[in-house]
Amino acid sequence: MTMTLDAQARKVTQAQLYINGEWVAPKNNQSFPTVDPNTGETIADIPRGDASDIDRAVAAAKAVAVEWQFTDAIARAALLRQLAALVTEHADELARLEALDSGHYLSKAQDLMGAIPLWLDYFAGLADKVGGRTIEVPGNKLSFTLLEPLGVTGHIIPWNYPLLILVRSCAPALALGNTCVVKPAEDTSLSALKFAELVHQAGFPPGVFNVVTGLGPEAGAALAAHPDVAGITFTGSTETGKTVAKLAADHVAQVNLELGGKSPTIVFPDADLDDAVEGAVQGFCSHAGQVCVAGTRLFVHADIKDAFLGKLVERLQTAQVGDGFDDSTQMGPLVSKKQYERVRNYIEVGKSEATLFYGGGKPAGTPEGGYFVEPTVFTDVTSDARISREEIFGPVASVITWTDENDLIAACNDSIYGLFAVIFTQNITKALNTARRLQVGGVMINEWFGELPMAPHGGYKQSGTGREEGLEAVHGYTQVKHVTVNLDGSLRSGADWAGAPL
Ligand code: NDP
């Protein structure tokens, strides 16, 4: 069953669950609408899979887990490379689906889809390169470890970068011999279903990759709680991440959590101000601020505050906010009405606890019914202000001035989050000292974030556990088996305690 996109009418038909290599309706035959955030109009009805569909998908994934584990790594890698080629071939359709469903503007969605094969290729390359190690033990023995897959892994995906986040966790899982069950976000299921078509076309055996769309507390919770799911990767809010971790703990599943953030962008007085302003704007406006690593706390040195704010206004005045299918658009809408109302509420909170310096409204000329918010900047923000402490997930930044470096570091680290930070300075010693003192999982110097498959990504503190991407991702999808062989052929030859008689 092929899902079809009518790009002109902005409608999609025939969305179904993908379980055991087949397209199926959910057992309850229910669905829910997904909307175009540019207009608020319904694009498609999405199957509302529930615990019974998760059961079916996990059973299918479990049934082929051993066969997939013992499929040659070279063969697993070849399938991933075939999938990468198909993603490239279908990149434009995937980009249109992603833009329609998530609010990424079209050329950005095209860039993202064009990049996804990098993740598939990178992890395909790892399939036959990671392994265990040999261990020096006393006696005439050979001791070594095997890195083995976990078995069935569950992947709960958020709505901000739907297909990229799906691929960055499923590609290593599949490459290393796990079978996958995916639960996309209810607001953005379409690219996952299209991707499942490509997985099918690439020739992955039935059951190795499954997609169950549905609601978080139904399908998502059932996946996290399923006793046959050996590992769960969750990306999303810290609150839901804690729920998922508790559900997984009941059957002692391995958990990778990539959660929220409130990342600092630090501007030293010697920074190149044009670069710093550009990095700051990218940091809180990229995808309308709906990015886990969004730089929403702008720590600007007092000596350059006025110059920085002047350039910031000039830059924000050029930002084109609008329908993602207009060629000129640089920032699209928020993903949903719920997210729009949440961000608008934070803007009202900000007005009561700080000074609204820029924006705060609906951008002029944006489509009626769409979920658009102006880039918004607050100044005079205190360290206890909610807008400077809570993850807003919209294009809203707090400017905080500083003079003393120790106070700066303390203020940056005064957060439950620890995902990411950006530093602008010409002084490399200062940059590296600052990078070492920040309690975060990633730092960029003189540039805002650029995600890559080879660099590990994840958080300190309540921003998460485990790492996605890079060689470090291997730990999230493998377990270690230790094997020792007695090479003497005699049970009593060992000199260690384990060889002692009962
Ligand atoms: P959630 O964290 O609730 O959703 C992420 C995923 O978890 C979705 O697939 C969701 O399904 C699923 N989910 C929801 N509830 C459960 C549950 N009880 N058990 C298992 N899975 C569940 O994000 P929201 O959409 O509610 O966004 C709220 C806030 O989260 C945002 O404003 C932002 O602050 C943060 N967020 C952070 C992200 C990041 O990358 N760090 C990404 C997305 C959001 P469903 O879509 O059906 O709810």
Coordinates of C-alpha atoms and ligand atoms in Angstrom, one line a residue:
M1 CA 0.0 0.0 0.0
T2 CA 1.6 3.2 -1.1
M3 CA 0.9 6.5 0.7
T4 CA 0.2 9.3 -1.9
L5 CA 0.9 13.0 -1.6
D6 CA -1.1 15.5 -3.6
A7 CA 1.4 18.4 -3.2
Q8 CA -1.0 20.9 -4.8
A9 CA -3.9 20.1 -2.6
R10 CA -1.6 19.5 0.4
K11 CA -3.4 16.2 1.2
V12 CA -2.1 12.7 1.8
T13 CA -4.1 9.5 1.5
Q14 CA -3.7 5.9 2.6
A15 CA -1.6 6.1 5.7
Q16 CA -1.4 2.7 7.4
L17 CA 0.8 1.0 10.1
Y18 CA 3.8 -1.0 8.9
I19 CA 4.1 -4.2 10.8
N20 CA 5.9 -7.4 9.8
G21 CA 6.5 -6.1 6.2
E22 CA 2.8 -5.4 5.6
W23 CA 0.6 -2.3 5.6
V24 CA -2.2 -2.8 8.1
A25 CA -5.0 -0.9 9.8
P26 CA -4.9 -0.5 13.5
K27 CA -7.0 -3.2 15.3
N28 CA -9.4 -0.6 16.7
N29 CA -9.8 1.0 13.2
Q30 CA -9.4 4.5 14.7
S31 CA -7.5 7.5 13.4
F32 CA -6.7 11.1 14.2
P33 CA -6.1 14.1 12.0
T34 CA -2.7 15.6 11.3
V35 CA -2.6 19.2 10.2
D36 CA -0.5 21.6 8.1
P37 CA 0.8 24.1 10.6
N38 CA 1.1 26.7 7.9
T39 CA -2.7 26.8 7.6
G40 CA -4.3 24.7 10.3
E41 CA -5.9 22.5 7.6
T42 CA -6.1 18.7 7.9
I43 CA -3.6 16.9 5.7
A44 CA -4.4 13.3 6.5
D45 CA -5.9 10.8 8.9
I46 CA -3.3 8.9 10.9
P47 CA -3.9 5.4 12.2
R48 CA -4.4 5.5 16.0
G49 CA -2.4 2.4 16.9
D50 CA -2.6 1.2 20.5
A51 CA -1.1 -1.4 22.8
S52 CA -2.5 -4.3 20.7
D53 CA -0.7 -3.0 17.6
I54 CA 2.5 -2.5 19.6
D55 CA 2.1 -6.1 20.7
R56 CA 1.9 -7.2 17.0
A57 CA 4.9 -5.1 16.0
V58 CA 7.1 -6.2 18.9
A59 CA 6.1 -9.9 18.3
A60 CA 7.1 -9.5 14.6
A61 CA 10.4 -7.8 15.5
K62 CA 11.1 -10.5 18.2
A63 CA 10.4 -13.3 15.7
V64 CA 13.2 -12.2 13.4
A65 CA 15.6 -10.8 16.0
V66 CA 18.0 -13.8 16.1
E67 CA 18.0 -14.2 12.3
W68 CA 18.8 -10.5 11.9
Q69 CA 21.5 -10.7 14.5
F70 CA 23.2 -13.5 12.7
T71 CA 22.8 -12.0 9.2
D72 CA 26.3 -11.0 8.0
A73 CA 27.2 -7.5 9.0
I74 CA 28.2 -6.9 5.4
A75 CA 24.6 -7.8 4.3
R76 CA 23.0 -5.6 6.9
A77 CA 25.3 -2.7 5.8
A78 CA 24.4 -3.3 2.1
L79 CA 20.7 -3.0 2.9
L80 CA 21.3 0.3 4.8
R81 CA 23.2 1.6 1.8
Q82 CA 20.4 0.5 -0.6
L83 CA 18.0 2.4 1.7
A84 CA 20.3 5.5 1.6
A85 CA 20.1 5.4 -2.2
L86 CA 16.3 5.2 -2.1
V87 CA 16.1 8.1 0.4
T88 CA 18.2 10.1 -2.1
E89 CA 15.9 9.1 -5.0
H90 CA 12.8 10.1 -3.0
A91 CA 14.3 13.1 -1.2
D92 CA 12.0 15.6 -2.8
E93 CA 8.8 13.7 -1.8
L94 CA 10.1 13.1 1.7
A95 CA 10.9 16.8 2.0
R96 CA 7.5 17.9 0.9
L97 CA 5.9 15.5 3.4
E98 CA 8.1 16.8 6.2
A99 CA 7.5 20.4 5.3
L100 CA 3.8 19.9 5.2
D101 CA 3.6 18.0 8.4
S102 CA 6.2 19.6 10.6
G103 CA 6.4 23.3 9.4
H104 CA 10.1 23.1 8.3
Y105 CA 10.3 25.4 5.3
L106 CA 10.7 23.5 2.1
S107 CA 14.3 24.2 1.2
K108 CA 15.4 23.4 4.8
A109 CA 13.4 20.2 4.6
Q110 CA 15.2 19.4 1.3
D111 CA 18.5 20.0 2.9
L112 CA 17.6 17.7 5.8
M113 CA 16.4 14.9 3.5
G114 CA 19.5 15.3 1.4
A115 CA 21.6 14.8 4.5
I116 CA 19.8 11.7 5.9
P117 CA 21.8 9.3 3.7
L118 CA 25.0 10.5 5.6
W119 CA 23.6 8.8 8.7
L120 CA 22.6 5.6 6.9
D121 CA 26.0 5.4 5.3
Y122 CA 27.9 6.2 8.5
F123 CA 26.2 3.5 10.5
A124 CA 26.3 1.0 7.5
G125 CA 30.1 1.5 7.7
L126 CA 30.1 0.7 11.4
A127 CA 28.3 -2.6 11.0
D128 CA 31.4 -4.7 10.3
K129 CA 33.9 -2.5 12.2
V130 CA 32.7 -2.6 15.8
G131 CA 33.5 -5.5 18.0
G132 CA 34.8 -6.7 21.3
R133 CA 38.3 -6.8 22.7
T134 CA 40.7 -9.5 24.0
I135 CA 41.5 -9.5 27.7
E136 CA 44.8 -10.6 29.3
V137 CA 43.9 -13.2 32.0
P138 CA 46.2 -15.4 34.0
G139 CA 46.8 -19.0 32.8
N140 CA 46.7 -20.5 29.4
K141 CA 43.4 -19.1 28.4
L142 CA 41.9 -16.9 25.7
S143 CA 39.5 -14.3 27.0
F144 CA 37.6 -11.9 24.9
T145 CA 34.3 -10.0 24.6
L146 CA 31.6 -10.0 22.0
L147 CA 29.4 -6.9 21.3
E148 CA 26.0 -8.3 20.7
P149 CA 22.7 -6.5 19.8
L150 CA 20.1 -5.9 22.4
G151 CA 17.3 -7.6 20.4
V152 CA 14.1 -5.6 19.9
T153 CA 14.6 -1.8 20.3
G154 CA 11.8 0.7 20.6
H155 CA 12.2 4.3 19.2
I156 CA 9.9 7.1 20.4
I157 CA 10.3 10.0 18.1
P158 CA 9.5 13.8 18.6
W159 CA 8.0 16.2 16.1
N160 CA 10.8 18.7 15.6
Y161 CA 13.1 16.7 13.3
P162 CA 10.9 13.7 12.6
L163 CA 12.8 11.7 10.0
L164 CA 16.3 12.7 11.0
I165 CA 15.7 11.7 14.6
L166 CA 14.2 8.4 13.5
V167 CA 17.2 7.6 11.3
R168 CA 19.8 8.7 13.8
S169 CA 18.6 6.0 16.2
C170 CA 17.3 3.3 13.9
A171 CA 20.4 3.3 11.6
P172 CA 22.8 2.2 14.4
A173 CA 20.2 -0.1 15.9
L174 CA 19.7 -1.9 12.6
A175 CA 23.4 -1.9 11.6
L176 CA 24.4 -3.5 14.8
G177 CA 21.8 -6.3 14.5
N178 CA 18.7 -5.1 16.4
T179 CA 15.1 -5.1 15.1
C180 CA 13.1 -1.9 15.5
V181 CA 9.7 -0.7 16.4
V182 CA 9.1 3.0 15.9
K183 CA 6.4 5.2 17.4
P184 CA 6.5 8.6 15.6
A185 CA 5.1 11.8 17.1
E186 CA 1.3 12.1 16.5
D187 CA 1.8 15.5 14.8
T188 CA 4.5 14.3 12.4
S189 CA 4.0 10.7 11.3
L190 CA 4.0 11.0 7.6
S191 CA 7.8 10.9 6.8
A192 CA 8.2 7.8 9.0
L193 CA 5.5 6.0 7.0
K194 CA 7.1 7.0 3.7
F195 CA 10.4 5.9 5.0
A196 CA 8.9 2.5 5.9
E197 CA 7.9 2.2 2.2
L198 CA 11.6 2.7 1.3
V199 CA 12.7 0.2 3.9
H200 CA 10.3 -2.3 2.3
Q201 CA 11.6 -1.5 -1.2
A202 CA 15.2 -1.8 -0.1
G203 CA 14.5 -5.5 0.8
F204 CA 14.8 -5.5 4.6
P205 CA 13.2 -8.8 5.9
P206 CA 9.7 -8.5 7.3
G207 CA 9.6 -7.7 11.0
V208 CA 13.1 -6.1 11.1
F209 CA 11.6 -2.5 10.9
N210 CA 8.1 -1.6 12.0
V211 CA 6.2 1.6 12.4
V212 CA 3.2 2.0 14.7
T213 CA 1.6 5.5 14.6
G214 CA -0.5 6.6 17.5
L215 CA -0.7 8.7 20.7
G216 CA 2.0 8.9 23.3
P217 CA 0.2 7.7 26.3
E218 CA -1.3 4.8 24.3
A219 CA 1.2 3.5 21.7
G220 CA 4.3 5.2 23.1
A221 CA 3.7 4.0 26.7
A222 CA 2.9 0.5 25.5
L223 CA 6.2 0.4 23.6
A224 CA 8.2 1.6 26.5
A225 CA 6.5 -0.8 28.9
H226 CA 6.6 -3.9 26.6
P227 CA 8.6 -6.7 28.3
D228 CA 10.1 -7.9 25.0
V229 CA 11.6 -4.5 24.2
A230 CA 15.2 -4.7 25.3
G231 CA 16.2 -1.0 24.6
I232 CA 14.2 2.2 24.3
T233 CA 15.5 5.4 22.6
F234 CA 13.4 8.4 23.4
T235 CA 13.8 12.0 22.2
G236 CA 11.5 14.6 23.5
S237 CA 10.6 16.5 26.7
T238 CA 12.3 15.8 30.0
E239 CA 8.9 15.1 31.7
T240 CA 7.9 12.5 29.1
G241 CA 11.4 11.1 29.2
K242 CA 11.1 10.4 32.9
T243 CA 7.8 8.6 32.3
V244 CA 9.4 6.5 29.6
A245 CA 12.4 5.6 31.8
K246 CA 10.1 4.5 34.6
L247 CA 8.1 2.3 32.3
A248 CA 11.3 0.8 30.8
A249 CA 12.7 0.2 34.3
D250 CA 9.9 -2.2 35.2
H251 CA 11.4 -4.7 32.8
V252 CA 15.0 -3.4 33.1
A253 CA 15.3 -2.3 29.5
Q254 CA 18.3 -0.2 28.4
V255 CA 17.3 3.5 28.0
N256 CA 18.8 6.3 25.8
L257 CA 17.2 9.6 26.6
E258 CA 17.8 12.8 24.5
L259 CA 15.7 15.4 26.4
G260 CA 15.3 19.1 26.7
G261 CA 17.7 22.0 26.9
K262 CA 18.1 25.7 27.8
S263 CA 21.3 26.3 26.1
P264 CA 23.5 29.3 26.6
T265 CA 25.1 31.3 23.8
I266 CA 28.0 33.2 25.3
V267 CA 29.4 36.3 23.7
F268 CA 32.7 37.6 24.9
P269 CA 33.6 41.3 24.4
D270 CA 36.3 40.4 21.8
A271 CA 33.9 38.3 19.7
D272 CA 33.3 39.0 16.0
L273 CA 29.9 40.7 16.6
D274 CA 28.4 39.9 13.1
D275 CA 29.2 36.2 13.6
A276 CA 28.0 36.3 17.1
V277 CA 24.6 37.9 16.1
E278 CA 24.2 35.4 13.2
G279 CA 25.0 32.5 15.5
A280 CA 22.6 33.8 18.2
V281 CA 19.8 34.2 15.6
Q282 CA 20.3 30.8 14.2
G283 CA 20.4 29.4 17.7
F284 CA 17.0 30.6 18.8
C285 CA 15.2 31.0 15.4
S286 CA 16.2 27.8 13.6
H287 CA 13.0 25.8 13.0
A288 CA 11.2 28.5 15.0
G289 CA 13.2 27.6 18.1
Q290 CA 11.8 24.1 18.2
V291 CA 15.3 22.5 18.6
C292 CA 16.6 20.7 21.7
V293 CA 19.9 22.6 21.4
A294 CA 18.3 26.0 20.8
G295 CA 20.4 28.8 22.2
T296 CA 17.7 30.6 24.1
R297 CA 19.8 32.2 26.8
L298 CA 22.1 34.9 25.3
F299 CA 24.8 35.8 27.7
V300 CA 26.3 39.0 26.3
H301 CA 29.1 40.9 28.0
A302 CA 28.0 44.3 29.3
D303 CA 30.6 46.2 27.3
I304 CA 29.1 45.1 24.0
K305 CA 25.5 44.8 24.9
D306 CA 24.2 47.9 23.1
A307 CA 26.2 47.1 19.9
F308 CA 25.1 43.5 20.0
L309 CA 21.4 44.4 20.5
G310 CA 21.6 47.0 17.7
K311 CA 22.9 44.4 15.2
L312 CA 20.5 41.8 16.5
V313 CA 17.5 44.0 15.7
E314 CA 18.9 44.7 12.2
R315 CA 19.3 41.0 11.6
L316 CA 15.9 40.0 12.9
Q317 CA 14.2 42.7 10.7
T318 CA 15.5 40.7 7.7
A319 CA 14.1 37.4 8.9
Q320 CA 11.4 36.2 6.5
V321 CA 8.7 34.3 8.5
G322 CA 5.9 32.7 6.4
D323 CA 4.4 29.7 4.7
G324 CA 7.1 27.1 4.3
F325 CA 6.3 26.6 0.7
D326 CA 7.1 30.2 -0.3
D327 CA 10.6 30.4 -1.7
S328 CA 11.6 33.4 0.4
T329 CA 10.7 31.9 3.8
Q330 CA 13.5 31.5 6.4
M331 CA 11.3 30.6 9.4
G332 CA 8.1 28.6 9.2
P333 CA 5.3 28.1 11.8
L334 CA 5.3 26.2 15.1
V335 CA 4.3 22.6 14.7
S336 CA 0.8 22.6 16.2
K337 CA -1.9 24.7 17.9
K338 CA -0.9 23.3 21.2
Q339 CA 2.7 24.4 20.8
Y340 CA 1.6 27.8 19.5
E341 CA -0.5 28.4 22.6
R342 CA 2.3 27.2 24.8
V343 CA 4.8 29.6 23.2
R344 CA 2.3 32.5 23.3
N345 CA 1.7 31.8 26.9
Y346 CA 5.5 32.0 27.6
I347 CA 5.6 35.3 25.8
E348 CA 2.9 36.7 28.2
V349 CA 4.9 35.3 31.1
G350 CA 8.0 37.1 29.7
K351 CA 6.1 40.4 29.5
S352 CA 5.3 40.2 33.2
E353 CA 8.9 39.3 34.4
A354 CA 11.2 41.1 31.9
T355 CA 11.3 43.7 29.2
L356 CA 10.0 42.8 25.7
F357 CA 12.8 44.1 23.5
Y358 CA 11.7 42.7 20.1
G359 CA 8.8 40.9 18.5
G360 CA 6.2 39.1 20.6
G361 CA 3.4 39.1 18.1
K362 CA 2.2 37.3 15.0
P363 CA 4.4 38.2 12.0
A364 CA 2.6 40.4 9.4
G365 CA 1.4 38.8 6.3
T366 CA 1.5 35.1 7.5
P367 CA -1.4 32.9 6.5
E368 CA -4.6 33.0 8.6
G369 CA -4.9 29.8 10.7
G370 CA -1.1 29.1 10.7
Y371 CA 0.9 28.9 13.9
F372 CA 3.4 31.7 13.3
V373 CA 5.2 33.6 16.0
E374 CA 7.7 36.5 15.5
P375 CA 11.2 36.1 16.7
T376 CA 11.0 37.5 20.2
V377 CA 13.7 38.9 22.5
F378 CA 13.5 39.8 26.1
T379 CA 16.0 41.9 28.0
D380 CA 16.4 42.7 31.8
V381 CA 15.9 39.0 32.5
T382 CA 16.7 37.8 36.0
S383 CA 18.1 34.4 36.8
D384 CA 14.9 33.3 38.4
A385 CA 12.6 34.3 35.5
R386 CA 10.7 31.4 34.1
I387 CA 11.5 32.4 30.5
S388 CA 15.2 32.0 31.3
R389 CA 14.8 28.6 33.1
E390 CA 12.1 26.7 31.3
E391 CA 12.3 25.1 27.8
I392 CA 9.9 27.2 25.7
F393 CA 10.5 25.5 22.3
G394 CA 9.7 28.6 20.3
P395 CA 11.7 31.5 18.8
V396 CA 12.1 33.3 22.2
A397 CA 15.4 34.4 23.6
S398 CA 16.4 36.0 26.9
V399 CA 19.4 38.4 26.9
I400 CA 21.4 38.3 30.1
T401 CA 24.4 40.6 30.6
W402 CA 27.5 39.6 32.4
T403 CA 30.8 41.1 33.5
D404 CA 32.6 38.5 35.7
E405 CA 33.6 35.1 34.1
N406 CA 33.1 33.1 37.3
D407 CA 29.6 34.5 37.6
L408 CA 29.0 33.8 33.9
I409 CA 29.9 30.1 34.3
A410 CA 27.8 29.8 37.4
A411 CA 24.8 31.3 35.7
C412 CA 25.2 29.1 32.6
N413 CA 25.4 26.0 34.8
D414 CA 22.5 27.1 37.0
S415 CA 20.0 24.9 35.1
I416 CA 18.4 21.5 35.3
Y417 CA 19.5 21.1 31.7
G418 CA 23.0 20.4 30.3
L419 CA 22.7 19.8 26.6
F420 CA 24.7 22.2 24.7
A421 CA 26.5 25.6 24.6
V422 CA 27.9 28.0 22.1
I423 CA 30.8 30.4 22.7
F424 CA 31.8 33.4 20.6
T425 CA 35.3 34.8 21.2
Q426 CA 38.6 35.3 19.3
N427 CA 40.6 34.0 22.3
I428 CA 41.0 30.3 21.9
T429 CA 42.4 29.8 25.5
K430 CA 39.3 31.6 26.9
A431 CA 37.0 29.5 24.6
L432 CA 38.5 26.2 25.7
N433 CA 38.6 27.1 29.4
T434 CA 35.0 28.1 29.2
A435 CA 34.1 24.9 27.2
R436 CA 35.7 22.7 30.0
R437 CA 33.8 24.5 32.8
L438 CA 30.3 24.2 31.2
Q439 CA 28.2 21.3 32.4
V440 CA 26.9 20.3 28.9
G441 CA 27.2 17.4 26.5
G442 CA 28.3 19.5 23.5
V443 CA 30.0 22.9 22.8
M444 CA 30.5 24.8 19.6
I445 CA 33.0 27.6 19.3
N446 CA 32.3 30.5 16.9
E447 CA 29.5 28.7 15.2
W448 CA 26.0 27.5 16.1
F449 CA 25.0 23.8 16.0
G450 CA 25.5 21.6 12.9
E451 CA 24.5 18.0 13.6
L452 CA 26.6 15.3 12.0
P453 CA 26.5 11.5 12.3
M454 CA 30.1 11.1 13.4
A455 CA 29.9 13.5 16.4
P456 CA 28.3 12.2 19.7
H457 CA 25.2 14.1 20.8
G458 CA 23.5 14.0 24.2
G459 CA 23.1 15.7 27.5
Y460 CA 24.3 16.1 31.0
K461 CA 21.9 16.4 34.0
Q462 CA 18.2 16.3 33.0
S463 CA 19.0 16.7 29.3
G464 CA 19.5 12.9 29.0
T465 CA 21.5 9.7 29.3
G466 CA 23.5 7.9 26.6
R467 CA 24.7 9.3 23.4
E468 CA 23.3 9.3 19.9
E469 CA 25.6 9.4 16.9
G470 CA 29.3 8.9 16.7
L471 CA 31.1 5.8 17.8
E472 CA 29.5 6.4 21.2
A473 CA 26.1 5.4 19.8
V474 CA 27.3 1.8 19.7
H475 CA 26.8 1.5 23.4
G476 CA 23.1 2.3 23.1
Y477 CA 22.4 -0.6 20.8
T478 CA 24.8 -3.4 22.1
Q479 CA 25.5 -5.4 25.2
V480 CA 28.8 -7.1 26.1
K481 CA 29.3 -10.8 26.4
H482 CA 32.5 -12.1 27.9
V483 CA 33.9 -15.5 26.8
T484 CA 37.0 -17.3 28.2
V485 CA 38.4 -20.5 26.7
N486 CA 40.7 -22.9 28.6
L487 CA 43.5 -23.7 26.2
D488 CA 45.1 -26.4 28.3
G489 CA 42.4 -29.0 27.9
S490 CA 42.5 -29.7 31.6
L491 CA 40.0 -28.4 34.1
R492 CA 42.6 -28.3 36.9
S493 CA 45.4 -26.4 35.1
G494 CA 44.2 -22.9 36.0
A495 CA 46.1 -21.0 38.7
D496 CA 43.3 -18.6 39.6
W497 CA 40.6 -19.0 42.2
A498 CA 38.0 -20.0 39.7
G499 CA 39.9 -23.3 39.1
A500 CA 39.8 -24.3 42.8
P501 CA 37.9 -27.5 43.8
L502 CA 34.5 -27.1 45.3
Ligands
NDP1 P1 6.8 14.8 24.3 O1 8.1 14.7 24.9 O2 5.6 14.6 25.1 O3 6.7 13.8 23.0 C1 7.8 13.1 22.4 C2 7.3 11.7 22.0 O4 6.9 11.0 23.2 C3 6.1 11.7 21.0 O5 6.2 10.6 20.2 C4 5.0 11.5 22.0 O6 3.8 11.0 21.4 C5 5.6 10.5 22.9 N1 4.9 10.4 24.2 C6 4.1 11.3 24.8 N2 3.7 10.8 26.0 C7 4.2 9.6 26.1 C8 4.1 8.6 27.2 N3 3.3 8.8 28.3 N4 4.8 7.5 27.0 C9 5.5 7.3 25.9 N5 5.6 8.2 24.9 C10 5.0 9.3 25.0 O7 6.7 16.2 23.6 P2 5.5 17.1 23.3 O8 5.1 16.9 21.9 O9 4.4 17.0 24.3 O10 6.2 18.6 23.5 C11 6.3 19.2 24.7 C12 7.6 19.8 24.9 O11 8.6 18.9 24.9 C13 8.0 20.9 23.9 O12 7.5 22.1 24.1 C14 9.5 20.9 24.2 O13 9.8 21.7 25.3 C15 9.8 19.4 24.5 N6 10.3 18.7 23.3 C16 11.7 18.5 23.2 C17 12.2 17.9 22.2 C18 13.7 17.7 22.1 O14 14.2 17.4 21.0 N7 14.4 17.8 23.2 C19 11.4 17.4 21.0 C20 10.0 17.6 21.2 C21 9.5 18.2 22.3 P3 2.7 12.1 20.9 O15 3.3 12.9 19.9 O16 1.6 11.3 20.5 O17 2.4 12.9 22.2

